[in-house]
Amino acid sequence: MASAAEQLAANLNFSAFSKAEDLKKRIWFTLGALLVYRLGTYIPMPGINPDALAQAFSQQSSGILGLFNMFSGGAIERMAIFALGIMPYISASIIIQLMTSVVPSLETLKKEGEQGRKVINQYTRYGTVLLATVQAYGIAAGLESQPGIVVDPSWFFRVSAVITLVGGTMFLMWLGEQITARGIGNGISLIIFAGIVANLPSAIANLLELGRTGALSTAIILLVIVVAITCIAGIVFFERAQRRLLIQYPKRQVGNRMFQGDTSHLPLKLNTSGVIPPIFASSLLLLPVTVANFTDTTQLPAWATTVVASLGHGQPLYMFLYAALIAFFAFFYTAVVFSPKDTADNLKKHGGFIPGIRPGERTADYIDYVLTRITVIGAIYLVVICLLPEFLISAAGIPFYLGGTSLLIVVSVTMDTVAQVQGHLLAHQYEGLVKKAKLRGGRRGGK
């Protein structure tokens, strides 16, 4: 039976949206913020030769730069002020999350509620500045090592590049927080979403152009479309899938009245780790290729050249390691973000229990047992979604990257954004019902 919220959501229509003035302001603010972000991806960093940069990037696009360029909306290939994108902030957030599991002081802050969360967010910002500074200096030094890209290689260029790129990342971090607070939520995710979606029209146009010139057959193009639709449908199904554990609360007595015990559910998502596993796996696998491209291949030993060649897109070793790393990070990150012991302790504190399972340690073991088994299915789902486009790219010889990671991010963020909009509409409609009820009560009292 559908819940009252689900029934109310089903009754939402365009008229409800047209009356939600606050929601419309939030949407316009979000669109304006994303427009500012897109404009920033076209403002070049000072001291760069665009022609030499474009030629050098075309040789490195198959490595980690190509992956980060996709997440930054093309800012890296133009070496814009937002070239670092929001990735340093995401990396810092993940590092802080990992540290909360091993550092007692951070673990204590995590349990202190809102005040602890603010302190952890401040540590995340400091980590973002540190990571962005290291990455910006690495980019500046790498650009100077390539002949012709930097107009005047010097310490002045390195310092200005670091200030520009770090400032761009900090501005994006602030912009994402503003979208979360004053927009429709998920600010950081929406920035990544906008960067990926911005490249989709050109990718589709290139695919159609290859079909028109005969470089790709009509059957291959149709197969690409079918695979994309299948992946989207699979992502929607599995991202919504969850295992619900029945939670019961005992009867309670208030005064002379005995209240029946309540029941609820503990939802365990099939894919608790989200899009982190494919991003981490791609970054680790593409790092050796990128380092090799910046190195003179004649100076590399024979075994290193063989390994780098085996890690290319479509190679068996790349496919195997990609699948293994995705599965590993799916389990690893799930263990980081979800603690069965803390969940069991919270249930015990509030008097809840799983029928047939003793509260406390036995409940934690049971939740861990269920979570481990559904994470196996979630890891298989991520591997299939991410490897299916890889096999298609390799077999069909498609000359541009159309990965499952980008598709996973786009569909997941779209689903979250739709849920946020529905939540705002529900809140607006609920406030309207409360106002009408108060108005009717006032009229009756006046009579």
XYZ file of C-alpha atoms in Angstrom:
447
model
C 0.000 0.000 0.000
C 1.401 3.407 -0.955
C 2.237 5.788 1.841
C 0.484 9.128 2.236
C 3.560 10.925 0.888
C 3.616 8.727 -2.217
C -0.102 9.307 -2.799
C 0.384 13.035 -2.410
C 3.347 12.963 -4.820
C 1.215 11.137 -7.376
C -1.350 13.966 -7.243
C 1.213 16.688 -7.936
C 0.610 18.490 -11.233
C 1.754 21.525 -13.120
C -0.625 23.812 -11.237
C 1.072 22.853 -7.965
C 4.452 23.691 -9.499
C 3.197 27.045 -10.846
C 2.067 28.063 -7.352
C 5.351 27.086 -5.680
C 7.092 30.470 -5.912
C 9.921 29.461 -3.573
C 10.685 26.395 -5.684
C 10.784 28.453 -8.882
C 13.228 30.886 -7.254
C 15.405 27.945 -6.203
C 15.391 26.523 -9.741
C 16.289 29.880 -11.298
C 19.093 30.328 -8.759
C 20.434 26.856 -9.571
C 20.349 27.509 -13.320
C 22.104 30.858 -12.839
C 24.827 29.286 -10.695
C 25.417 26.508 -13.244
C 25.597 29.147 -16.002
C 28.333 30.948 -14.028
C 30.182 27.634 -13.758
C 29.944 26.981 -17.483
C 31.199 30.483 -18.295
C 34.201 29.909 -16.027
C 35.205 26.789 -17.988
C 35.872 29.063 -20.992
C 38.035 31.674 -19.206
C 41.649 30.609 -19.935
C 44.469 30.681 -17.443
C 47.007 33.486 -18.148
C 50.317 32.686 -19.847
C 49.112 29.723 -21.991
C 49.505 29.164 -25.747
C 46.078 27.744 -26.766
C 47.266 26.103 -30.009
C 50.171 24.266 -28.368
C 47.908 23.250 -25.478
C 45.278 21.786 -27.821
C 47.921 19.768 -29.671
C 49.433 18.430 -26.443
C 46.057 17.561 -24.939
C 45.048 15.555 -28.005
C 47.993 13.235 -27.247
C 47.061 12.880 -23.548
C 43.264 12.597 -23.842
C 43.329 8.810 -23.442
C 44.819 9.061 -19.945
C 43.618 10.446 -16.657
C 43.417 13.932 -18.143
C 40.617 12.762 -20.424
C 38.657 11.451 -17.435
C 39.114 14.649 -15.413
C 38.366 16.736 -18.496
C 34.983 14.976 -18.724
C 34.227 15.786 -15.073
C 35.347 19.415 -15.497
C 33.170 20.033 -18.561
C 36.120 20.479 -20.943
C 37.920 22.993 -18.709
C 41.181 21.019 -18.717
C 41.589 20.918 -22.491
C 41.095 24.716 -22.487
C 43.153 25.065 -19.253
C 40.480 27.333 -17.818
C 40.356 28.822 -14.335
C 38.081 25.893 -13.336
C 40.471 23.272 -14.731
C 40.779 21.491 -11.369
C 37.002 21.420 -11.096
C 35.415 20.167 -7.906
C 37.465 16.947 -7.747
C 39.886 18.189 -5.003
C 36.890 18.826 -2.750
C 35.459 15.365 -3.461
C 38.853 13.768 -2.786
C 39.224 15.711 0.469
C 35.715 14.673 1.543
C 36.509 11.009 0.912
C 39.820 11.262 2.791
C 38.093 12.871 5.782
C 35.429 10.144 5.725
C 38.141 7.500 5.758
C 39.939 9.252 8.621
C 36.764 9.385 10.741
C 36.906 5.590 10.838
C 40.484 5.431 12.151
C 41.046 8.720 14.052
C 39.219 8.706 17.424
C 38.925 12.510 17.643
C 37.257 12.737 14.214
C 34.987 9.819 15.087
C 33.913 11.701 18.213
C 33.203 14.831 16.172
C 31.077 12.786 13.780
C 28.837 11.740 16.673
C 28.396 15.284 18.026
C 25.647 16.181 15.570
C 25.445 19.517 13.763
C 28.324 21.169 15.614
C 30.656 18.256 14.878
C 29.584 18.253 11.242
C 30.549 21.925 10.909
C 34.041 21.225 12.277
C 34.477 18.255 9.902
C 33.334 20.437 6.979
C 35.967 23.001 7.954
C 38.659 20.288 7.956
C 37.397 19.231 4.521
C 37.867 22.774 3.222
C 41.428 22.883 4.548
C 42.089 19.535 2.857
C 40.634 20.883 -0.371
C 43.045 23.829 -0.344
C 46.000 21.521 0.299
C 45.082 19.010 -2.436
C 44.232 21.758 -4.929
C 47.574 23.490 -4.268
C 49.547 20.286 -4.875
C 47.582 19.449 -8.025
C 47.804 23.026 -9.349
C 51.576 23.103 -8.894
C 51.848 19.714 -10.622
C 49.811 21.020 -13.555
C 51.953 24.169 -13.789
C 55.189 22.167 -13.733
C 53.783 19.695 -16.270
C 52.775 22.502 -18.631
C 56.253 24.013 -18.413
C 57.802 20.649 -19.278
C 55.935 20.616 -22.605
C 57.609 22.899 -25.152
C 55.586 25.848 -26.435
C 52.601 25.620 -24.080
C 53.749 28.219 -21.531
C 54.590 31.583 -23.031
C 57.085 32.564 -20.299
C 58.110 29.623 -18.042
C 59.121 30.993 -14.641
C 58.245 30.964 -10.976
C 55.873 33.838 -11.639
C 53.835 31.581 -13.950
C 53.807 28.760 -11.399
C 52.639 31.010 -8.579
C 49.969 32.663 -10.727
C 48.790 29.267 -11.987
C 48.492 27.896 -8.440
C 46.576 30.974 -7.241
C 44.259 30.870 -10.268
C 43.465 27.142 -10.131
C 43.110 26.962 -6.341
C 40.897 30.046 -6.391
C 38.752 28.445 -9.100
C 38.294 25.270 -7.058
C 37.413 27.193 -3.888
C 34.892 29.274 -5.834
C 33.273 26.099 -7.179
C 33.152 24.651 -3.665
C 31.390 27.812 -2.451
C 29.084 27.759 -5.479
C 28.126 24.150 -4.767
C 27.324 25.015 -1.142
C 25.155 27.924 -2.314
C 23.242 25.646 -4.698
C 22.660 23.213 -1.836
C 21.470 25.954 0.546
C 19.598 28.313 -1.806
C 18.963 26.094 -4.832
C 17.391 22.680 -5.216
C 20.151 20.803 -3.376
C 22.998 18.460 -4.398
C 25.192 21.396 -5.427
C 28.454 19.492 -5.868
C 26.744 16.693 -7.798
C 24.953 19.191 -10.051
C 28.260 20.879 -10.949
C 29.734 17.541 -12.060
C 26.446 16.741 -13.827
C 26.572 20.049 -15.749
C 30.150 19.395 -16.857
C 29.317 15.936 -18.224
C 26.041 16.941 -19.877
C 27.748 19.890 -21.589
C 29.853 17.419 -23.601
C 26.965 15.128 -24.579
C 25.682 17.183 -27.568
C 29.113 17.201 -29.211
C 29.527 13.454 -28.524
C 26.141 12.710 -30.125
C 26.956 14.993 -33.062
C 30.299 13.206 -33.574
C 28.536 9.836 -33.500
C 26.032 10.929 -36.152
C 28.792 12.482 -38.245
C 30.741 9.211 -38.171
C 27.589 7.457 -39.358
C 27.077 9.976 -42.156
C 30.628 9.628 -43.432
C 30.480 5.826 -43.234
C 33.118 5.489 -40.510
C 30.498 3.715 -38.382
C 27.723 1.550 -39.761
C 24.059 2.171 -38.986
C 23.938 -1.116 -37.047
C 26.742 0.064 -34.733
C 25.006 3.395 -34.108
C 21.749 1.612 -33.284
C 23.659 -0.736 -30.993
C 25.180 2.250 -29.167
C 21.697 3.723 -28.675
C 20.285 0.392 -27.442
C 23.199 -0.072 -25.003
C 22.759 3.480 -23.685
C 19.010 2.996 -23.136
C 19.620 -0.390 -21.504
C 22.243 1.091 -19.179
C 19.914 3.958 -18.215
C 17.075 1.548 -17.434
C 19.445 -0.659 -15.413
C 20.808 2.308 -13.466
C 17.314 3.552 -12.597
C 16.243 0.068 -11.436
C 19.308 -0.739 -9.353
C 19.726 2.746 -7.844
C 16.168 2.547 -6.536
C 16.527 -1.056 -5.350
C 16.873 -1.594 -1.616
C 16.476 -4.289 0.997
C 14.142 -3.268 3.799
C 14.696 -4.838 7.191
C 11.612 -4.928 9.407
C 12.090 -2.983 12.649
C 9.689 -3.369 15.549
C 9.303 -1.174 18.611
C 7.849 -2.595 21.851
C 4.565 -1.565 23.415
C 4.769 1.481 25.668
C 2.582 2.754 28.453
C 1.806 6.434 28.922
C -0.160 6.980 32.111
C -2.980 4.471 32.173
C -2.994 3.979 28.417
C -1.095 1.236 26.575
C 0.090 2.091 23.081
C 0.677 -0.613 20.479
C 4.262 -1.043 19.331
C 5.163 0.605 16.020
C 6.860 -1.004 13.019
C 9.151 0.580 10.466
C 11.819 -0.449 7.984
C 15.570 -0.009 7.791
C 16.334 0.553 4.067
C 19.670 -0.806 2.802
C 20.513 0.420 -0.676
C 21.741 -2.099 -3.192
C 24.479 0.317 -4.243
C 25.519 2.101 -1.052
C 28.852 3.258 -2.505
C 27.299 5.298 -5.334
C 29.597 6.406 -8.174
C 32.809 6.419 -6.105
C 34.064 2.899 -7.128
C 34.205 3.520 -10.919
C 35.748 6.976 -10.423
C 38.503 5.631 -8.174
C 39.084 2.590 -10.399
C 39.369 4.727 -13.537
C 41.738 7.174 -11.852
C 44.099 4.450 -10.623
C 44.180 2.621 -13.960
C 44.686 5.733 -16.085
C 47.428 7.167 -13.869
C 50.261 4.926 -15.269
C 49.204 5.729 -18.842
C 49.257 9.463 -18.115
C 52.685 9.313 -16.447
C 54.049 7.300 -19.382
C 52.711 9.849 -21.880
C 54.584 12.625 -20.083
C 57.767 10.509 -20.119
C 60.120 9.709 -22.955
C 59.044 6.158 -23.920
C 62.525 5.317 -25.189
C 63.832 5.595 -21.621
C 61.262 3.190 -20.184
C 62.243 -0.478 -19.642
C 60.608 -3.091 -21.837
C 58.355 -4.430 -19.075
C 57.026 -0.940 -18.319
C 56.185 -0.369 -21.974
C 54.351 -3.696 -22.074
C 52.353 -2.874 -18.923
C 51.380 0.569 -20.224
C 50.256 -0.948 -23.532
C 48.208 -3.577 -21.667
C 46.405 -0.874 -19.666
C 44.933 0.769 -22.770
C 41.173 0.923 -23.292
C 39.767 -2.409 -24.422
C 42.803 -4.460 -23.437
C 42.083 -7.659 -21.420
C 44.315 -6.614 -18.507
C 42.602 -3.221 -18.319
C 39.140 -4.833 -18.324
C 40.081 -7.335 -15.611
C 41.714 -4.771 -13.317
C 38.899 -2.287 -13.903
C 36.287 -4.853 -12.829
C 38.374 -5.971 -9.829
C 38.953 -2.406 -8.605
C 35.278 -1.478 -8.976
C 34.267 -4.509 -6.902
C 36.942 -3.751 -4.279
C 35.962 -0.091 -3.874
C 32.261 -1.016 -3.779
C 32.887 -3.091 -0.642
C 35.516 -0.752 0.789
C 33.506 2.465 0.476
C 30.320 0.765 1.716
C 32.213 -0.257 4.842
C 33.366 3.353 5.283
C 30.005 5.127 4.882
C 27.765 2.584 6.651
C 28.472 1.136 10.088
C 26.275 -1.825 11.113
C 27.490 -1.457 14.720
C 26.410 2.206 14.968
C 23.073 1.373 13.349
C 22.478 -1.478 15.787
C 23.409 0.764 18.745
C 20.947 3.456 17.578
C 18.178 0.887 17.236
C 18.889 -0.445 20.711
C 18.966 3.070 22.150
C 15.492 3.818 20.762
C 14.063 0.426 21.729
C 13.887 -0.962 18.184
C 14.791 -4.499 17.227
C 14.723 -6.873 14.251
C 12.234 -9.726 14.900
C 14.085 -12.896 15.871
C 17.431 -11.109 16.332
C 18.787 -10.138 19.721
C 19.527 -6.378 20.031
C 23.139 -5.256 20.133
C 25.977 -7.299 18.682
C 23.713 -9.939 17.107
C 21.774 -7.200 15.292
C 25.029 -5.647 14.017
C 26.181 -9.037 12.728
C 22.859 -9.624 10.973
C 22.855 -6.178 9.321
C 26.456 -6.759 8.199
C 25.444 -10.201 6.849
C 22.598 -8.720 4.768
C 24.644 -5.689 3.646
C 27.532 -7.862 2.455
C 25.254 -9.981 0.279
C 23.400 -7.098 -1.340
C 26.729 -5.315 -1.915
C 27.791 -8.341 -4.006
C 24.833 -7.651 -6.293
C 25.598 -3.925 -6.251
C 29.241 -4.539 -7.217
C 28.182 -6.817 -10.098
C 25.759 -4.123 -11.280
C 28.502 -1.456 -11.254
C 30.919 -3.735 -13.122
C 28.352 -4.517 -15.841
C 27.269 -0.880 -16.249
C 30.866 0.352 -16.511
C 32.305 -2.476 -18.643
C 29.482 -2.782 -21.179
C 30.357 0.544 -22.882
C 34.050 -0.374 -22.699
C 33.439 -3.584 -24.658
C 31.360 -1.652 -27.173
C 34.051 1.005 -27.628
C 36.716 -1.677 -28.104
C 34.707 -3.908 -30.455
C 33.202 -1.145 -32.607
C 36.296 1.058 -32.665
C 34.419 4.174 -31.566
C 37.046 6.946 -31.546
C 35.612 8.838 -28.541
C 34.909 7.868 -24.976
C 31.304 7.131 -24.012
C 31.742 5.591 -20.586
C 29.371 4.019 -18.135
C 30.779 6.178 -15.315
C 29.488 9.388 -16.898
C 26.132 7.738 -17.632
C 25.926 6.530 -14.026
C 26.601 10.025 -12.675
C 24.106 11.714 -15.014
C 21.246 9.310 -14.273
C 21.908 9.212 -10.507
C 22.052 13.007 -10.172
C 18.922 13.376 -12.318
C 17.022 10.988 -10.047
C 18.234 12.801 -6.911
C 17.297 16.206 -8.376
C 13.802 15.024 -9.291
C 13.401 13.716 -5.737
C 14.515 17.105 -4.374
C 11.982 18.951 -6.570
C 9.210 16.575 -5.470
C 10.217 17.141 -1.851
C 9.911 20.928 -2.255
C 6.515 20.510 -3.957
C 5.310 18.245 -1.162
C 6.453 20.756 1.457
C 4.732 23.609 -0.400
C 1.484 21.671 -0.752
C 1.614 20.634 2.906
C 2.100 24.258 3.992
C -0.892 25.214 1.844
C -3.065 22.575 3.512
C -1.969 23.745 6.976
C -2.818 27.374 6.136
C -6.257 26.366 4.829
C -6.916 24.324 7.967
C -5.938 27.262 10.208
C -8.097 29.623 8.155
C -11.124 27.333 8.461
C -10.518 26.933 12.180
C -10.387 30.695 12.586
C -13.659 31.161 10.704
C -15.396 28.537 12.846
C -14.064 30.156 16.002
C -15.384 33.535 14.814
C -18.840 32.082 14.256
